Structures are given as C-alpha cells and as structure tokens.
Amino acid sequence: MTISTIPQPPRLIVICGATATGKSGLAIQLAERLGSVILSADSRLVYREFDIGTAKPTVAERQGVPHYLIDICEPTEILTVADYQDQAQQLIVNASKSLPLLLVGGTGLYIKSIVRGMKIPRVAPHAELRSQLQGLGQVQCYQMLKQIDSIAAQKIHANDQVRTLRALEVYYITGQPISEQQGENPPKYPILQMGLHCETEALTHRIQKRTENMIEKGFVQEVEQLCQKYGTELSLLETLGYQEIKQYLAGDISLETAKELIVLHTRQFAKRQRTWFRAVSEIQWFDADSSNLLDQIWQAIL
C-alpha cells in the first residue's frame, strides 16, 4: 500500500516532541519519501539570522526538501501566535490535496493553534497600554480583570502577569472580554500526530552533542555578530543558548560554564515540552533512538 491508495490519507502529519529528539532529521527523510513539504512549528526558526543556536535546518536541507515558516520575520519584529496561525493555515489551504503536509517542531502552542483551530484575538501587542497597566501593579491589574472578565480571571492565576496583561489589553482595545473571543474550531481534514521521545540519559547526551556541534559551527561568532548589529538588549538574545553565550562574551562566565548552562537549561526546557505534549492524548509516541524509526512512522501513516 502507498500513501496514494489510502482511502482517507492524513492531510496533515504532525511530528512533535522535546528539543534534540531528532524531529527535523526524521521529517526530512519522511518528506523525501512522501514527496511532500515541511511546515516548521518552532517559535525561533521564524526569525532571520538566528541560525546556529536554534538548530535551524541548513540551506542544503531546505533546498532538498521545501521548508516553510522559517525566516519569515526580522529579529526586531514580533510574530504572534495569531500571525503564525494565519500563515500556516493559508499554506495548508493552498497546498496540493494529493499529499499530506508535515507540521514539525516543538512549540506546542503553534501546533495546537493549527490542529485544534484555536480562536485567537487578532490584537497586536500594544506597548504603551501594557506599560500603563504594568505601572498599576499585578494585584490591581488582576482585580480589574476579575471585574471586566470573571471567566478569564478564573483561568488565569493571580500571579500570572503575562496572561493578565494580555487579557486586559484585548479588552481595552476591542471592548470585548478575551474569554468571548477564544475557543476552538478544529479543521475538518484528518490529522495524524506523532511524537518522538527518548530516555533522560540519552536525551542529555543528545543535548551535549548538539551544544558542542553548535560551538564548532560558530555559535559564539553568531551571537557576537547579533549583539553588534542589534544590541545586547534584543529580546531574542535572552533566549536559550544565546543568553549563555552572551554572558560568556561579556566576560561573566567561561565558555565551558556557558556550555554547561546551555545543557542544563535545555534539559529543563525539554522537560516542559514533554509535559505539554504528554497532555495531548491524540499523539502516538515513538522511541527516537529506535533503529527502524522511519519504518515505524511509515507504518503508522499507512
């Protein structure tokens, strides 16, 4: 049996899981077998120039298999989940219906926005309004939220400043509570979700190896150039890997310590990713270190 003979083949194949589990490599092999394309679901791959530290697929890999939703905005811009969802959904609509698309990455919210059809308020971040709200303090902001949107307040922890500010921001810009603008509208097409996992010790080894590879490929030089071009206060330079190398360049820590911190923080990040994806019952799980992983994935598709 081939993909073309399946009565109702999946329109979208999701490959997800924690960082460093080999999602990108597997996806490229699978896309080559399918003759399909890859839609990235990684919140840092959308930014240009942030390449080595994000383990972005190489130019050669992207020439071999078309990748989308990579390098779609400048490091100084903000790409919201709503922006990502709009672009991804448009690609899915416009793509050929004869072959499934591969949605690949570790950003759970990006994937959820597509497979669950999340309804997201189309309200861009408003810096001046947020600054004014922050000046009031979290306690008062949360009390305001309880008054204008009690449903949202029940779902948001009293100490969660980010979500509290967002809910207030949406209300004051649109005049409608955020709880009335949220929900889900799942797509009608069939979706197959598959996740990669590996044992903690094996994942740690993968992370250590990847960190060393990044350094060898010029990660330090990449961070140095980005700092010179955009300044050290750029928010993306506070993210995993970049922050630690920035500390090294500032003379605060040694390169060896920076690498150790990258491994530690990546392990912590991977744990949060596993927690997110394990809560999704539709995901079929596969051992990333299996010797016949591609065949197992192919049989799951068939």
Short mmCIF file of C-alpha atoms in Angstrom, two decimals:
data_model
loop_
_atom_site.label_atom_id
_atom_site.label_comp_id
_atom_site.label_asym_id
_atom_site.label_seq_id
_atom_site.Cartn_x
_atom_site.Cartn_y
_atom_site.Cartn_z
CA MET A 1 0.00 0.00 0.00
CA THR A 2 1.19 3.51 -0.79
CA ILE A 3 0.05 6.86 0.53
CA SER A 4 -2.00 7.46 -2.63
CA THR A 5 -4.04 4.27 -2.09
CA ILE A 6 -5.11 5.09 1.47
CA PRO A 7 -8.91 5.72 1.48
CA GLN A 8 -8.58 8.88 3.58
CA PRO A 9 -4.90 9.82 3.95
CA PRO A 10 -3.98 12.36 6.62
CA ARG A 11 -3.99 15.94 5.34
CA LEU A 12 -1.51 16.92 8.00
CA ILE A 13 1.16 14.81 9.71
CA VAL A 14 2.48 16.31 12.93
CA ILE A 15 5.94 15.38 14.22
CA CYS A 16 6.48 16.86 17.65
CA GLY A 17 8.39 16.27 20.86
CA ALA A 18 11.09 17.75 23.04
CA THR A 19 14.11 19.54 21.65
CA ALA A 20 17.04 17.43 20.39
CA THR A 21 14.94 14.31 19.76
CA GLY A 22 15.68 14.36 16.03
CA LYS A 23 12.40 15.72 14.68
CA SER A 24 13.95 17.70 11.82
CA GLY A 25 16.10 14.84 10.52
CA LEU A 26 13.20 12.39 10.61
CA ALA A 27 10.88 14.89 8.93
CA ILE A 28 13.31 15.41 6.06
CA GLN A 29 13.56 11.65 5.47
CA LEU A 30 9.78 11.31 5.61
CA ALA A 31 9.20 14.29 3.31
CA GLU A 32 11.61 12.79 0.77
CA ARG A 33 9.69 9.51 0.85
CA LEU A 34 6.35 11.30 0.52
CA GLY A 35 7.49 13.93 -1.96
CA SER A 36 5.99 16.42 0.47
CA VAL A 37 6.98 19.68 2.21
CA ILE A 38 7.62 20.73 5.80
CA LEU A 39 5.86 23.46 7.77
CA SER A 40 8.01 24.49 10.73
CA ALA A 41 6.37 24.77 14.15
CA ASP A 42 9.24 26.39 16.02
CA SER A 43 8.87 29.85 17.53
CA ARG A 44 12.52 30.83 16.96
CA LEU A 45 13.01 29.48 13.45
CA VAL A 46 10.68 32.19 12.17
CA TYR A 47 13.42 34.77 12.79
CA ARG A 48 16.14 35.53 10.27
CA GLU A 49 19.83 35.41 11.30
CA PHE A 50 19.19 33.23 14.36
CA ASP A 51 20.52 30.08 12.76
CA ILE A 52 23.12 28.03 14.64
CA GLY A 53 21.72 28.47 18.14
CA THR A 54 18.23 27.45 17.02
CA ALA A 55 19.44 24.35 15.12
CA LYS A 56 17.77 25.76 12.02
CA PRO A 57 17.77 23.37 9.02
CA THR A 58 20.66 24.20 6.72
CA VAL A 59 20.28 25.83 3.32
CA ALA A 60 21.18 22.50 1.70
CA GLU A 61 18.49 20.68 3.69
CA ARG A 62 15.91 23.29 2.73
CA GLN A 63 16.89 23.06 -0.92
CA GLY A 64 16.41 19.28 -0.81
CA VAL A 65 13.02 19.49 0.90
CA PRO A 66 10.97 22.72 0.80
CA HIS A 67 10.55 24.22 4.29
CA TYR A 68 8.03 26.94 5.12
CA LEU A 69 7.52 29.29 8.08
CA ILE A 70 11.29 29.68 8.52
CA ASP A 71 12.99 33.10 8.22
CA ILE A 72 9.69 34.92 7.80
CA CYS A 73 10.38 37.96 10.01
CA GLU A 74 13.15 40.18 11.31
CA PRO A 75 14.65 39.72 14.79
CA THR A 76 13.27 43.13 15.79
CA GLU A 77 9.70 42.15 14.88
CA ILE A 78 7.16 40.26 16.96
CA LEU A 79 5.38 37.30 15.41
CA THR A 80 2.28 36.46 17.42
CA VAL A 81 0.66 33.04 17.56
CA ALA A 82 -2.21 34.54 15.55
CA ASP A 83 0.27 35.66 12.86
CA TYR A 84 1.78 32.18 12.74
CA GLN A 85 -1.64 30.54 12.57
CA ASP A 86 -2.75 32.78 9.70
CA GLN A 87 0.31 31.98 7.61
CA ALA A 88 0.26 28.25 8.37
CA GLN A 89 -3.44 27.88 7.62
CA GLN A 90 -3.03 29.73 4.32
CA LEU A 91 -0.21 27.39 3.30
CA ILE A 92 -2.34 24.36 4.15
CA VAL A 93 -5.30 25.71 2.14
CA ASN A 94 -3.15 26.46 -0.91
CA ALA A 95 -1.15 23.22 -0.88
CA SER A 96 -1.87 20.25 -3.12
CA LYS A 97 -4.53 17.96 -1.68
CA SER A 98 -2.84 14.81 -3.03
CA LEU A 99 -0.11 14.58 -0.38
CA PRO A 100 -0.04 15.27 3.35
CA LEU A 101 1.92 18.19 4.73
CA LEU A 102 4.37 17.74 7.60
CA LEU A 103 3.99 20.09 10.57
CA VAL A 104 7.23 19.72 12.51
CA GLY A 105 8.51 21.31 15.69
CA GLY A 106 8.50 21.65 19.44
CA THR A 107 6.41 24.78 20.00
CA GLY A 108 3.26 23.26 21.42
CA LEU A 109 1.16 26.41 21.12
CA TYR A 110 1.95 26.73 17.41
CA ILE A 111 0.90 23.13 16.80
CA LYS A 112 -2.23 23.47 18.93
CA SER A 113 -3.24 26.61 17.04
CA ILE A 114 -3.40 24.52 13.85
CA VAL A 115 -4.64 21.08 14.91
CA ARG A 116 -7.26 22.46 17.31
CA GLY A 117 -8.12 25.55 15.29
CA MET A 118 -7.66 27.88 18.24
CA LYS A 119 -9.62 31.10 18.06
CA ILE A 120 -7.08 33.82 18.83
CA PRO A 121 -7.99 37.50 19.27
CA ARG A 122 -6.31 39.44 16.46
CA VAL A 123 -4.90 42.12 18.72
CA ALA A 124 -1.27 43.10 18.32
CA PRO A 125 0.76 43.86 21.47
CA HIS A 126 0.31 47.50 22.50
CA ALA A 127 3.49 48.67 24.26
CA GLU A 128 2.10 51.93 25.66
CA LEU A 129 -1.04 50.32 27.08
CA ARG A 130 0.96 47.46 28.61
CA SER A 131 3.37 49.92 30.19
CA GLN A 132 0.50 51.82 31.79
CA LEU A 133 -1.05 48.61 33.10
CA GLN A 134 2.26 47.33 34.45
CA GLY A 135 2.64 50.59 36.33
CA LEU A 136 -0.51 49.76 38.29
CA GLY A 137 1.00 46.52 39.62
CA GLN A 138 -0.15 42.92 39.21
CA VAL A 139 -2.52 42.95 42.21
CA GLN A 140 -4.58 45.85 40.87
CA CYS A 141 -4.47 44.55 37.29
CA TYR A 142 -5.84 41.19 38.40
CA GLN A 143 -8.63 42.89 40.35
CA MET A 144 -9.51 44.85 37.20
CA LEU A 145 -9.57 41.61 35.22
CA LYS A 146 -11.98 40.00 37.69
CA GLN A 147 -14.34 42.93 37.22
CA ILE A 148 -14.31 43.03 33.41
CA ASP A 149 -13.85 39.32 32.61
CA SER A 150 -14.52 36.98 35.52
CA ILE A 151 -14.37 33.91 33.25
CA ALA A 152 -10.84 34.72 32.14
CA ALA A 153 -9.83 35.54 35.71
CA GLN A 154 -10.88 32.07 36.83
CA LYS A 155 -8.49 30.54 34.27
CA ILE A 156 -5.56 32.88 34.96
CA HIS A 157 -3.50 32.62 38.14
CA ALA A 158 -3.41 35.78 40.25
CA ASN A 159 0.38 35.96 39.82
CA ASP A 160 0.40 35.38 36.05
CA GLN A 161 1.29 38.87 34.86
CA VAL A 162 1.75 37.94 31.19
CA ARG A 163 -1.73 36.48 30.72
CA THR A 164 -3.35 39.10 32.93
CA LEU A 165 -1.88 41.92 30.85
CA ARG A 166 -2.87 40.21 27.63
CA ALA A 167 -6.47 39.79 28.77
CA LEU A 168 -6.69 43.44 29.81
CA GLU A 169 -5.01 44.55 26.60
CA VAL A 170 -7.52 42.65 24.44
CA TYR A 171 -10.45 44.07 26.41
CA TYR A 172 -9.35 47.70 26.29
CA ILE A 173 -8.53 47.56 22.57
CA THR A 174 -11.57 45.60 21.34
CA GLY A 175 -14.15 46.37 24.02
CA GLN A 176 -14.86 42.65 24.36
CA PRO A 177 -13.65 40.22 27.06
CA ILE A 178 -10.94 37.86 25.85
CA SER A 179 -12.99 34.90 27.08
CA GLU A 180 -15.68 35.72 24.48
CA GLN A 181 -13.09 35.76 21.69
CA GLN A 182 -11.44 32.45 22.49
CA GLY A 183 -12.40 28.85 21.74
CA GLU A 184 -11.64 26.23 19.12
CA ASN A 185 -12.71 25.47 15.57
CA PRO A 186 -10.90 22.23 14.62
CA PRO A 187 -10.17 21.68 10.92
CA LYS A 188 -12.26 19.14 9.03
CA TYR A 189 -9.32 17.34 7.41
CA PRO A 190 -7.75 14.25 9.04
CA ILE A 191 -4.63 14.83 11.13
CA LEU A 192 -2.07 12.30 12.34
CA GLN A 193 0.00 13.37 15.34
CA MET A 194 3.25 11.57 16.21
CA GLY A 195 5.77 12.38 18.91
CA LEU A 196 9.40 11.43 19.47
CA HIS A 197 10.73 10.63 22.92
CA CYS A 198 13.91 9.20 24.40
CA GLU A 199 15.20 8.31 27.85
CA THR A 200 16.52 11.13 30.03
CA GLU A 201 20.14 9.97 29.87
CA ALA A 202 20.00 9.57 26.10
CA LEU A 203 18.42 13.00 25.67
CA THR A 204 21.10 14.58 27.84
CA HIS A 205 23.76 13.02 25.61
CA ARG A 206 21.99 14.36 22.52
CA ILE A 207 21.82 17.85 24.01
CA GLN A 208 25.51 17.78 24.97
CA LYS A 209 26.50 16.65 21.49
CA ARG A 210 24.32 19.27 19.81
CA THR A 211 25.72 22.02 22.02
CA GLU A 212 29.28 21.05 21.09
CA ASN A 213 28.31 20.99 17.40
CA MET A 214 26.83 24.47 17.67
CA ILE A 215 30.05 25.83 19.17
CA GLU A 216 32.11 24.14 16.44
CA LYS A 217 29.88 25.63 13.73
CA GLY A 218 30.49 29.17 15.02
CA PHE A 219 27.73 29.80 17.56
CA VAL A 220 29.90 32.22 19.55
CA GLN A 221 30.60 34.25 16.42
CA GLU A 222 26.91 34.27 15.53
CA VAL A 223 25.95 35.70 18.92
CA GLU A 224 28.76 38.25 18.77
CA GLN A 225 27.59 39.49 15.36
CA LEU A 226 23.96 39.68 16.51
CA CYS A 227 24.95 41.67 19.60
CA GLN A 228 26.93 44.10 17.47
CA LYS A 229 24.09 44.51 14.97
CA TYR A 230 21.06 44.67 17.27
CA GLY A 231 22.48 45.44 20.71
CA THR A 232 22.63 43.15 23.71
CA GLU A 233 19.11 44.08 24.87
CA LEU A 234 17.36 42.38 21.94
CA SER A 235 14.77 40.04 23.46
CA LEU A 236 15.76 37.09 21.26
CA LEU A 237 19.26 37.27 22.74
CA GLU A 238 17.71 36.43 26.11
CA THR A 239 16.52 33.05 24.82
CA LEU A 240 18.01 29.59 25.32
CA GLY A 241 21.64 29.33 24.25
CA TYR A 242 22.00 32.93 23.16
CA GLN A 243 21.74 34.24 26.71
CA GLU A 244 24.50 31.94 27.98
CA ILE A 245 26.88 32.76 25.12
CA LYS A 246 26.14 36.45 25.63
CA GLN A 247 27.22 36.04 29.26
CA TYR A 248 30.46 34.46 28.05
CA LEU A 249 31.11 37.30 25.61
CA ALA A 250 30.55 39.80 28.41
CA GLY A 251 33.26 38.05 30.44
CA ASP A 252 30.86 36.96 33.17
CA ILE A 253 31.44 33.21 32.73
CA SER A 254 33.83 30.89 30.92
CA LEU A 255 32.92 29.17 27.66
CA GLU A 256 32.90 25.81 29.45
CA THR A 257 30.44 27.16 32.01
CA ALA A 258 28.31 28.61 29.21
CA LYS A 259 28.11 25.19 27.56
CA GLU A 260 27.20 23.53 30.87
CA LEU A 261 24.43 26.09 31.42
CA ILE A 262 23.10 25.60 27.90
CA VAL A 263 22.86 21.85 28.51
CA LEU A 264 21.18 22.38 31.89
CA HIS A 265 18.67 24.93 30.62
CA THR A 266 17.94 22.87 27.50
CA ARG A 267 17.18 19.84 29.66
CA GLN A 268 14.79 21.95 31.75
CA PHE A 269 13.14 23.28 28.60
CA ALA A 270 12.79 19.74 27.21
CA LYS A 271 11.06 18.67 30.41
CA ARG A 272 8.47 21.43 29.99
CA GLN A 273 7.94 20.40 26.38
CA ARG A 274 7.38 16.77 27.39
CA THR A 275 4.82 17.85 29.97
CA TRP A 276 2.93 19.85 27.33
CA PHE A 277 2.89 17.13 24.68
CA ARG A 278 2.14 14.28 27.10
CA ALA A 279 -1.15 16.00 27.86
CA VAL A 280 -2.23 15.60 24.21
CA SER A 281 -3.97 12.23 24.01
CA GLU A 282 -4.02 12.14 20.19
CA ILE A 283 -0.24 11.87 19.90
CA GLN A 284 1.27 8.45 19.08
CA TRP A 285 4.71 8.11 20.65
CA PHE A 286 7.85 6.59 19.14
CA ASP A 287 11.34 5.95 20.51
CA ALA A 288 13.69 8.47 18.89
CA ASP A 289 16.58 6.00 19.22
CA SER A 290 14.81 3.09 17.54
CA SER A 291 16.89 1.53 14.76
CA ASN A 292 13.88 1.34 12.41
CA LEU A 293 12.14 4.58 13.41
CA LEU A 294 11.36 5.70 9.87
CA ASP A 295 9.71 2.37 9.06
CA GLN A 296 7.63 2.55 12.24
CA ILE A 297 6.48 6.06 11.37
CA TRP A 298 5.67 4.96 7.80
CA GLN A 299 3.55 2.06 9.02
CA ALA A 300 1.67 4.38 11.36
CA ILE A 301 0.84 6.61 8.39
CA LEU A 302 -0.32 3.64 6.29
#
